[in-house]
Amino acid sequence: MKFSAIAFATVVASSASTASAFTVSPGVVNLSPASTQRAVAFPTTATQPRSSRAFISSRNVASSSSSPTSLNLAGGGGTEALQDYITSLSTTASPLVTKMKNPKLIKLAGVAAVPLSYALGAAMTPSRRLAARAVGGVVAAVTAGGVGKNAVEEDVRRSCPSAIASRLVELGVDGDFVSDGIDRLKEDYGVEEEDFTTMKTEVYSVYLVGMAKNPLAKTAELKELANLREALSLDNMQVGQAHADAAKTFYRDVTRFTSVEELDDEDHPDRVSLDKMLFLTERAFRQGKETDEAFTFEFSRVAKALGELSMSEALERAKDVARPFYERALASTRSKLESGAVNSDMLRRARVTLGITDEEAKEMHVESFAQEVRSQLGLPDEEDEEDEIDINQDKRVETVAEIEAKMQKMKEEAASKPVEDTSAIKFKDGAFDQLSKLQEVLGLNDEDADYEVAAATERYWRNTALQTLDDAIAGTKDPAKAWGIIQSRQKELFLKDSSMKSMMTSIIMQSLGKPLEKVNTFARVNNAAATYDGLIDAIAAKETCKDVLKEAGWSEFEDFEKACFDPFDKASACGFLTNMDRHNMYQIFFQRSVKVDEEGGKSISDEAKARMKELRGMLGISDEEGENQIRNFFGPELQSVLVAAVEEVTRGNTTDVLLQNMKEKIGSVISNFQLEDEMVRSYAGPLYNRAVEQISSTAPGGIPSKDQVETLASLRELLSIAMEDVYEVHSNTFGSQYNKGIKEALGTTGVIREEFRAPLEDLKSRLGVSDQAAKDIYLEALSERMKPMIEYISNEMERLVLTNDQLAQKRGDDYGEDYFKSGQKASGKLGLGTDGNIMSDIMNLIDFYVENDIVEKSAVGTKKVEKKVPADEEGGEEKTITVEEPVYESAYPITAMGLQCIDEKVAELCYRQFVVSSFTDQSPNAARYEASKATFGGILGLTAEKMEEIGSNIGGMVYDNYITQSMSTKGALDQQDMMFLANIQGKLGISAEKGEQMMLDTQKKIISEEASALLDAGSPTPEQIKAFREKCNSMGLDLETDVGLSKSRLVSMFSMEITPGIDSGDITIESAEQLQEIQESLGLSEEEGEEVIATLIQERANGVLADVVGCMLRGMDAVAVESMEVLVQYAAFVDGDLGFEVEESNANKAYNMFENKDWSGVDEEEVERQKALLKKALGVSA
């Protein structure tokens, strides 16, 4: 008989004594020799904590004394843990095993029908029926020996977890049929589904703990754990429970021998195992595609079981386990890059497997790339830290002196340290291609890659650049060669220009900062000579650096000082200097730059001045501060020579020789000290202003004499001051005298006569007042004279048009609605009120304004005009030519509203009154009034638009009244009326377009009133409607849009005009043109006209049909035939389709009567046409 190996192993696992009888090792499925418990393979060292070594060595003792239900864990992995688990279950003697060890029971079993060997073999057969029989035999035999049935069933159920574990060990977690083999055990052992699931969960937990106890994590374990889950057919909830159980058991076992403090050590083996448990758990849950909520719940359970860890801490510890795997993957990528065996997709799959996020991956990719850069440079992956720990670093420095001494010592040590020769460090051949491939595989952008290259190579480039710049500054290399060396080193180290620019700036700042730092030590102890010489060298060094950078052609360094010498940037070449240090150094340099001759005269050369400018840029001192330095140093001497010169000139008797001598003295100071013109003007200006004030106070009447004017001119020449620069002081000083002269010239008439204009111009010149200032003073004087004239006109206008009550409140804002004093509507000619007359006062104001040339005219364009040219010779023809003439626009610098002596409402009222008076006046002044309208409006401050609006309002009233009167008497405007309106248009200043619109508006108003009277009075005749319609057409008015008739009224007018014609037969189907003319004249569309006619025909035809039927009933056949003749006329409009519903007998009778009527004198074709129309209208069948 052949037995299944699996079944055999199951029975062997259930009884240690039985297994011994078969000389097989309990717990080893492959029948290998009996295994022994093994300790965890942790390497122990002399420095390892004693507790750790105790923990490692005590694992065997713990397993040998475990209770039957405890999990005895191995230290090698999941499979070994299962083997230990099987062994732990098999070492517990069950009642069944005990009875079988009894010789009596064996003998009794031998007498029984089923021998023990058969029972064991049958128990291992895969046949369920045979298994049942075998178990039955065993049960019978055992029962005979005193073992109950429940004990046998309990023993079978207890052996099932061992059988599950054994099958996993035998077939492996990745076996092809392991899942099915495990599922069959449920029925083989008669275990309920819930119990069987619990057993599988327990086995998973045992396996997981075994994996965790080996601190060496492997990526294959992730696949192994996934296969285990699949083999045991566990869902997410069961896996979560298994991990929680494993965590509790594992942490309990660990903390028996390892303290919590020791577990805080990240390098402790047990801490590493706990972190591995977290890693395996996190990956198992993620690969099981848990929801975020479920993941948080399950993982937090495990974290809590492993020492009350927080969720974030547990996740971070799991990440710490995953990262080394990915680091090894990156290292492998670097080593296999040339073979092409790796790509970015492989790394992506590794990240997914390990749970590495994109952010974490990028950081690791950058680090891996940096390591490869160093490798390609022939450097170790990690840069050695050479920082030494100062054993006295905790010692407190008591004084500032000690700090400075220590800093100085550090600087001296750094300066004495020889510069490392790194010129041999460069990239290997093919390094660029290798790094480019790695960058692509790692998915790094150019910015990240360039940064890592620069970070690795900057130090070596800097060494070369610093040494080269030092050589250039020392003069051993010219700038072109120096830049060539620096650029060559850049290419060797794969540095981009973008990186180079910032690094070059730093190098230059360092190179130029050294001499400035050295000079500062001299300046602080007032060593002027060393400071000056050192700054000269620093300026030369700066120029050398600028020349080197010119070879690079970088635009960023065009403003070299701004790029490298920012005093507010601590990293700049002068950023380490305090504000006091910078100004102290400049002050020393400035004073040393001033040269003193044998006679004590001071001077500054052009070269020294240029150097000071360069130094200001290096020290971050503004030009303004530099000028202040010069001003403070040389200002007193300049002031002294200028004051002496001004005093000498103002004494009078100024000669050319005096001016020349004074100029030479002033010029000598300016030349020696290289003073800027702006500084000289700042000193000379106040001196000249003082001289002007002095002359004004001593001149008779405040007007300078001819000699005084010449003195001021001499001062301006001496001090090189332009007249334009002193206009302001002359206006402020002598302006009141010019204002007084203008007022005197106005006299009593208020108009400056021609003979006074030349003296005024001469006065302006003597006073040194500018044209604009003179104009402003002139307008100010005229404004004072003009203001009372305007106030008088305003008061008279208010008195003229306001009531007594309104006058009492004249200073209020509300003047009332009634502007006419009488309180009545407008009256007088053309309905315009013209009471009162202030025209003479207004004309005086206009004359004052015009004759004093206040109006400013300026050309704003040109226009073409035709001019007649007389004949050249007698008898020749006169020619007409076209010429362009300028178009002027008038501006009014002084206005009534601008002077605030009249408000806008009163100003409009004054202009309205002036326009009305100019329009109605019949005296010889009428033309003058009309020509002055625009000028008066401008003086008041009204805009051209407002003046036209007022004129249009007046014109509207005139047009309305005149056109109404003319049309009421003549019915239409004739040529004479049009000429009159055109004349009014010109008088009121109304544009042609506006006048045409006003006339049209008035006509619309009149026609609208006529339409209302026509249509509302009753039923107009067709002739009246036609006459009204034709009248509107002749005037170009649209009845709907212009006259305002509604569509319904137009339809009604159309119906009223055509109905009598249709009834009488005057309008027939042949009258289409007549109907179209009426329809279009009324503004109706073709469809609307057809609808009106159809409705009208239908209504009329229905009435006629009723008459026909009625006449036939009464025997009035002749009358019926006459009505049918009318019906035929209506039918002709709609081609016989009148929509009648007539009884057939009536229709036939009527048609017969019509057919039998007297047709004599009627064309046969016409007869047939009328019959056909009637037949169709009555619905008579053919």
PDB file of N, CA, C and O in Angstrom, residues 186-210:
ATOM      1  N   LYS A 186      -8.988  21.736   5.704  1.00  0.00           N
ATOM      2  CA  LYS A 186     -10.160  22.112   6.501  1.00  0.00           C
ATOM      3  C   LYS A 186     -11.139  20.951   6.606  1.00  0.00           C
ATOM      4  O   LYS A 186     -11.632  20.626   7.688  1.00  0.00           O
ATOM      5  N   GLU A 187     -11.411  20.308   5.486  1.00  0.00           N
ATOM      6  CA  GLU A 187     -12.353  19.186   5.513  1.00  0.00           C
ATOM      7  C   GLU A 187     -11.678  17.918   6.023  1.00  0.00           C
ATOM      8  O   GLU A 187     -12.312  17.093   6.685  1.00  0.00           O
ATOM      9  N   ASP A 188     -10.358  17.780   5.698  1.00  0.00           N
ATOM     10  CA  ASP A 188      -9.671  16.566   6.177  1.00  0.00           C
ATOM     11  C   ASP A 188      -9.685  16.492   7.691  1.00  0.00           C
ATOM     12  O   ASP A 188      -9.773  15.400   8.268  1.00  0.00           O
ATOM     13  N   TYR A 189      -9.638  17.671   8.331  1.00  0.00           N
ATOM     14  CA  TYR A 189      -9.613  17.686   9.783  1.00  0.00           C
ATOM     15  C   TYR A 189     -10.962  18.058  10.376  1.00  0.00           C
ATOM     16  O   TYR A 189     -11.073  18.223  11.581  1.00  0.00           O
ATOM     17  N   GLY A 190     -11.939  18.251   9.539  1.00  0.00           N
ATOM     18  CA  GLY A 190     -13.273  18.538  10.040  1.00  0.00           C
ATOM     19  C   GLY A 190     -13.353  19.832  10.822  1.00  0.00           C
ATOM     20  O   GLY A 190     -14.050  19.913  11.828  1.00  0.00           O
ATOM     21  N   VAL A 191     -12.640  20.871  10.372  1.00  0.00           N
ATOM     22  CA  VAL A 191     -12.586  22.152  11.079  1.00  0.00           C
ATOM     23  C   VAL A 191     -13.574  23.135  10.441  1.00  0.00           C
ATOM     24  O   VAL A 191     -13.696  23.192   9.212  1.00  0.00           O
ATOM     25  N   GLU A 192     -14.269  23.869  11.262  1.00  0.00           N
ATOM     26  CA  GLU A 192     -15.187  24.889  10.759  1.00  0.00           C
ATOM     27  C   GLU A 192     -14.411  26.014  10.052  1.00  0.00           C
ATOM     28  O   GLU A 192     -13.229  26.239  10.340  1.00  0.00           O
ATOM     29  N   GLU A 193     -15.114  26.726   9.143  1.00  0.00           N
ATOM     30  CA  GLU A 193     -14.487  27.783   8.353  1.00  0.00           C
ATOM     31  C   GLU A 193     -13.875  28.875   9.231  1.00  0.00           C
ATOM     32  O   GLU A 193     -12.744  29.313   9.006  1.00  0.00           O
ATOM     33  N   GLU A 194     -14.617  29.304  10.223  1.00  0.00           N
ATOM     34  CA  GLU A 194     -14.124  30.367  11.097  1.00  0.00           C
ATOM     35  C   GLU A 194     -12.880  29.926  11.846  1.00  0.00           C
ATOM     36  O   GLU A 194     -11.896  30.680  11.938  1.00  0.00           O
ATOM     37  N   ASP A 195     -12.925  28.661  12.361  1.00  0.00           N
ATOM     38  CA  ASP A 195     -11.758  28.150  13.084  1.00  0.00           C
ATOM     39  C   ASP A 195     -10.574  27.978  12.136  1.00  0.00           C
ATOM     40  O   ASP A 195      -9.413  28.258  12.496  1.00  0.00           O
ATOM     41  N   PHE A 196     -10.866  27.526  10.929  1.00  0.00           N
ATOM     42  CA  PHE A 196      -9.783  27.298   9.963  1.00  0.00           C
ATOM     43  C   PHE A 196      -9.111  28.623   9.583  1.00  0.00           C
ATOM     44  O   PHE A 196      -7.894  28.706   9.454  1.00  0.00           O
ATOM     45  N   THR A 197      -9.932  29.675   9.423  1.00  0.00           N
ATOM     46  CA  THR A 197      -9.374  30.996   9.113  1.00  0.00           C
ATOM     47  C   THR A 197      -8.497  31.498  10.253  1.00  0.00           C
ATOM     48  O   THR A 197      -7.426  32.083  10.032  1.00  0.00           O
ATOM     49  N   THR A 198      -8.934  31.274  11.484  1.00  0.00           N
ATOM     50  CA  THR A 198      -8.143  31.671  12.644  1.00  0.00           C
ATOM     51  C   THR A 198      -6.811  30.949  12.667  1.00  0.00           C
ATOM     52  O   THR A 198      -5.764  31.536  12.970  1.00  0.00           O
ATOM     53  N   MET A 199      -6.846  29.635  12.313  1.00  0.00           N
ATOM     54  CA  MET A 199      -5.604  28.867  12.280  1.00  0.00           C
ATOM     55  C   MET A 199      -4.649  29.417  11.225  1.00  0.00           C
ATOM     56  O   MET A 199      -3.445  29.567  11.460  1.00  0.00           O
ATOM     57  N   LYS A 200      -5.165  29.724  10.030  1.00  0.00           N
ATOM     58  CA  LYS A 200      -4.323  30.261   8.967  1.00  0.00           C
ATOM     59  C   LYS A 200      -3.754  31.625   9.365  1.00  0.00           C
ATOM     60  O   LYS A 200      -2.578  31.925   9.068  1.00  0.00           O
ATOM     61  N   THR A 201      -4.576  32.435  10.033  1.00  0.00           N
ATOM     62  CA  THR A 201      -4.099  33.742  10.483  1.00  0.00           C
ATOM     63  C   THR A 201      -2.961  33.585  11.489  1.00  0.00           C
ATOM     64  O   THR A 201      -1.963  34.316  11.461  1.00  0.00           O
ATOM     65  N   GLU A 202      -3.103  32.556  12.368  1.00  0.00           N
ATOM     66  CA  GLU A 202      -2.068  32.299  13.363  1.00  0.00           C
ATOM     67  C   GLU A 202      -0.774  31.861  12.684  1.00  0.00           C
ATOM     68  O   GLU A 202       0.324  32.311  13.046  1.00  0.00           O
ATOM     69  N   VAL A 203      -0.898  31.009  11.659  1.00  0.00           N
ATOM     70  CA  VAL A 203       0.277  30.540  10.943  1.00  0.00           C
ATOM     71  C   VAL A 203       0.962  31.722  10.245  1.00  0.00           C
ATOM     72  O   VAL A 203       2.203  31.835  10.254  1.00  0.00           O
ATOM     73  N   TYR A 204       0.171  32.621   9.614  1.00  0.00           N
ATOM     74  CA  TYR A 204       0.730  33.824   8.965  1.00  0.00           C
ATOM     75  C   TYR A 204       1.503  34.656   9.985  1.00  0.00           C
ATOM     76  O   TYR A 204       2.607  35.145   9.713  1.00  0.00           O
ATOM     77  N   SER A 205       0.898  34.786  11.188  1.00  0.00           N
ATOM     78  CA  SER A 205       1.533  35.586  12.231  1.00  0.00           C
ATOM     79  C   SER A 205       2.867  34.985  12.648  1.00  0.00           C
ATOM     80  O   SER A 205       3.861  35.698  12.827  1.00  0.00           O
ATOM     81  N   VAL A 206       2.878  33.618  12.785  1.00  0.00           N
ATOM     82  CA  VAL A 206       4.112  32.939  13.152  1.00  0.00           C
ATOM     83  C   VAL A 206       5.184  33.181  12.093  1.00  0.00           C
ATOM     84  O   VAL A 206       6.345  33.480  12.395  1.00  0.00           O
ATOM     85  N   TYR A 207       4.795  33.041  10.844  1.00  0.00           N
ATOM     86  CA  TYR A 207       5.738  33.217   9.731  1.00  0.00           C
ATOM     87  C   TYR A 207       6.296  34.651   9.726  1.00  0.00           C
ATOM     88  O   TYR A 207       7.496  34.881   9.530  1.00  0.00           O
ATOM     89  N   LEU A 208       5.405  35.644   9.942  1.00  0.00           N
ATOM     90  CA  LEU A 208       5.815  37.048   9.929  1.00  0.00           C
ATOM     91  C   LEU A 208       6.805  37.343  11.051  1.00  0.00           C
ATOM     92  O   LEU A 208       7.814  38.033  10.846  1.00  0.00           O
ATOM     93  N   VAL A 209       6.535  36.813  12.234  1.00  0.00           N
ATOM     94  CA  VAL A 209       7.454  37.037  13.355  1.00  0.00           C
ATOM     95  C   VAL A 209       8.809  36.432  13.059  1.00  0.00           C
ATOM     96  O   VAL A 209       9.861  37.014  13.336  1.00  0.00           O
ATOM     97  N   GLY A 210       8.788  35.241  12.432  1.00  0.00           N
ATOM     98  CA  GLY A 210      10.051  34.619  12.062  1.00  0.00           C
ATOM     99  C   GLY A 210      10.843  35.471  11.099  1.00  0.00           C
ATOM    100  O   GLY A 210      12.066  35.586  11.203  1.00  0.00           O
TER     101      GLY A 210
END
